[in-house]
Short mmCIF file of C-alpha atoms in Angstrom, two decimals:
data_model
loop_
_atom_site.label_atom_id
_atom_site.label_comp_id
_atom_site.label_asym_id
_atom_site.label_seq_id
_atom_site.Cartn_x
_atom_site.Cartn_y
_atom_site.Cartn_z
CA MET A 1 26.28 50.30 49.36
CA PHE A 2 27.71 49.35 45.96
CA ILE A 3 30.10 46.98 47.57
CA LEU A 4 27.06 45.11 49.38
CA LEU A 5 25.39 44.53 46.21
CA MET A 6 28.25 43.04 44.34
CA GLY A 7 28.01 39.44 45.78
CA PRO A 8 24.26 39.11 44.68
CA LEU A 9 25.11 40.93 41.39
CA VAL A 10 28.01 38.38 40.65
CA ASN A 11 25.67 35.58 41.33
CA LEU A 12 22.94 36.84 39.19
CA ALA A 13 25.42 37.56 36.26
CA LEU A 14 26.78 34.00 36.49
CA TRP A 15 23.15 32.70 36.54
CA ALA A 16 22.39 34.78 33.29
CA VAL A 17 25.59 33.50 31.66
CA ALA A 18 24.82 29.93 32.37
CA GLY A 19 21.10 30.47 31.24
CA VAL A 20 22.44 31.65 28.06
CA LEU A 21 24.86 28.75 27.68
CA THR A 22 22.46 25.97 28.69
CA PRO A 23 20.72 25.52 25.34
CA MET A 24 24.24 25.60 23.57
CA VAL A 25 25.35 22.65 25.66
CA PRO A 26 24.56 19.06 24.25
CA ALA A 27 22.18 17.14 26.44
CA GLY A 28 23.87 14.97 28.89
CA ASP A 29 26.02 15.30 32.00
CA MET A 30 27.73 18.50 31.01
CA ARG A 31 24.23 20.20 30.42
CA ALA A 32 23.12 18.98 33.70
CA ILE A 33 26.17 20.54 35.45
CA VAL A 34 25.65 23.97 33.59
CA GLU A 35 22.03 23.82 34.68
CA ALA A 36 22.97 23.10 38.38
CA PHE A 37 25.44 25.91 38.20
CA ALA A 38 22.77 28.31 37.09
CA TYR A 39 20.29 27.23 39.57
CA MET A 40 22.69 27.30 42.46
CA ASN A 41 24.01 31.08 41.49
CA LEU A 42 20.24 32.03 41.43
CA PHE A 43 19.55 30.38 44.83
CA LEU A 44 22.77 32.01 46.27
CA ALA A 45 21.74 35.57 44.98
CA VAL A 46 18.36 35.18 46.51
CA MET A 47 19.59 33.88 49.99
CA ASN A 48 22.27 36.39 49.97
CA LEU A 49 19.66 39.15 50.00
CA ALA A 50 17.52 37.70 53.02
CA PRO A 51 17.18 40.64 55.30
CA MET A 52 19.32 39.20 58.30
CA MET A 53 22.74 39.80 59.64
CA PRO A 54 25.60 39.11 58.48
CA LEU A 55 24.30 38.58 54.84
CA ASP A 56 24.44 41.38 52.37
CA GLY A 57 20.56 41.70 52.45
CA GLY A 58 20.81 42.31 56.11
CA ARG A 59 23.33 45.14 55.69
CA LEU A 60 21.20 46.54 52.82
CA PHE A 61 18.09 46.41 54.99
CA HIS A 62 20.03 48.11 57.83
CA LEU A 63 20.71 50.90 55.34
CA PHE A 64 17.54 51.33 54.05
CA LEU A 65 16.09 51.49 57.63
CA GLN A 66 18.47 54.20 58.49
CA THR A 67 16.87 56.42 55.84
CA VAL A 68 13.34 55.94 56.96
CA LEU A 69 13.42 55.50 60.82
CA PRO A 70 14.72 57.29 63.59
CA ASP A 71 18.17 55.98 65.03
CA GLY A 72 16.46 54.12 67.96
CA LEU A 73 14.26 51.96 66.07
CA VAL A 74 16.75 50.86 63.29
CA TYR A 75 18.51 48.19 65.39
CA ARG A 76 15.20 47.18 66.91
CA THR A 77 13.33 46.96 63.66
CA ALA A 78 16.25 45.08 61.82
CA GLY A 79 16.83 42.73 64.75
CA GLY A 80 13.20 41.72 64.99
CA VAL A 81 12.77 41.13 61.20
CA GLY A 82 16.12 39.15 61.41
CA LEU A 83 14.99 37.33 64.50
CA ILE A 84 11.73 36.08 62.57
CA ILE A 85 13.63 35.07 59.47
CA SER A 86 16.40 33.35 61.67
CA ILE A 87 13.93 31.15 63.34
CA LEU A 88 12.10 30.42 60.05
CA TRP A 89 15.52 29.77 58.33
CA VAL A 90 15.72 26.20 59.70
CA PRO A 91 12.40 24.71 58.38
CA PHE A 92 13.12 26.71 54.99
CA LEU A 93 16.48 24.92 54.78
CA TYR A 94 14.88 21.54 55.58
CA LEU A 95 12.35 22.05 52.86
CA ALA A 96 14.86 23.48 50.25
CA MET A 97 16.90 20.21 50.91
CA LEU A 98 13.88 17.93 50.36
CA ARG A 99 12.37 19.79 47.43
CA VAL A 100 15.31 20.92 45.55
CA GLY A 101 18.04 18.82 47.01
CA VAL A 102 20.09 22.03 47.99
CA LEU A 103 21.84 21.61 51.29
CA VAL A 104 22.78 25.10 52.88
CA LEU A 105 24.83 24.84 56.08
CA PHE A 106 24.31 28.60 57.01
CA LEU A 107 22.58 29.15 60.31
CA PRO A 108 21.96 32.88 61.17
CA SER A 109 22.59 33.94 64.77
CA VAL A 110 19.38 34.02 66.77
CA ALA A 111 21.37 35.66 69.79
CA LEU A 112 22.60 38.54 67.53
CA HIS A 113 19.20 39.36 66.22
CA TRP A 114 17.79 39.01 69.95
CA ARG A 115 20.43 41.59 70.93
CA MET A 116 19.65 43.95 68.07
CA LEU A 117 15.85 43.59 68.76
CA GLN A 118 16.82 44.69 72.31
CA GLY A 119 18.45 47.93 70.90
CA ARG A 120 22.03 46.81 71.15
CA ALA A 121 24.56 47.20 68.49
CA ALA A 122 24.79 44.44 65.96
CA ASP A 123 28.75 44.12 66.00
#
């Protein structure tokens, strides 16, 4: 589980370092780059924790479900949540591009989450 948290934790650490450095950088292009770097790492940390496969958040969600649900419901629940988020992902990406100017080219697998919802293995 610790390995799954490393990606988001590194992004959060880079966000924090860039946030501390931003006031120390003189105004101008370099400051804008440091601010963009900070926001991008925060965005990546949050995005990576989305509870859908194959992101770290999907694997963490699956591990959490294994502790609270019977084995037969784990894949179905993770698949259902992942399927809903996968379908909502495209409008979210479009809004993020319009609102923030961030273009993310990651499309989660609807077919994978559909198979999980049916109770078949994720891999």
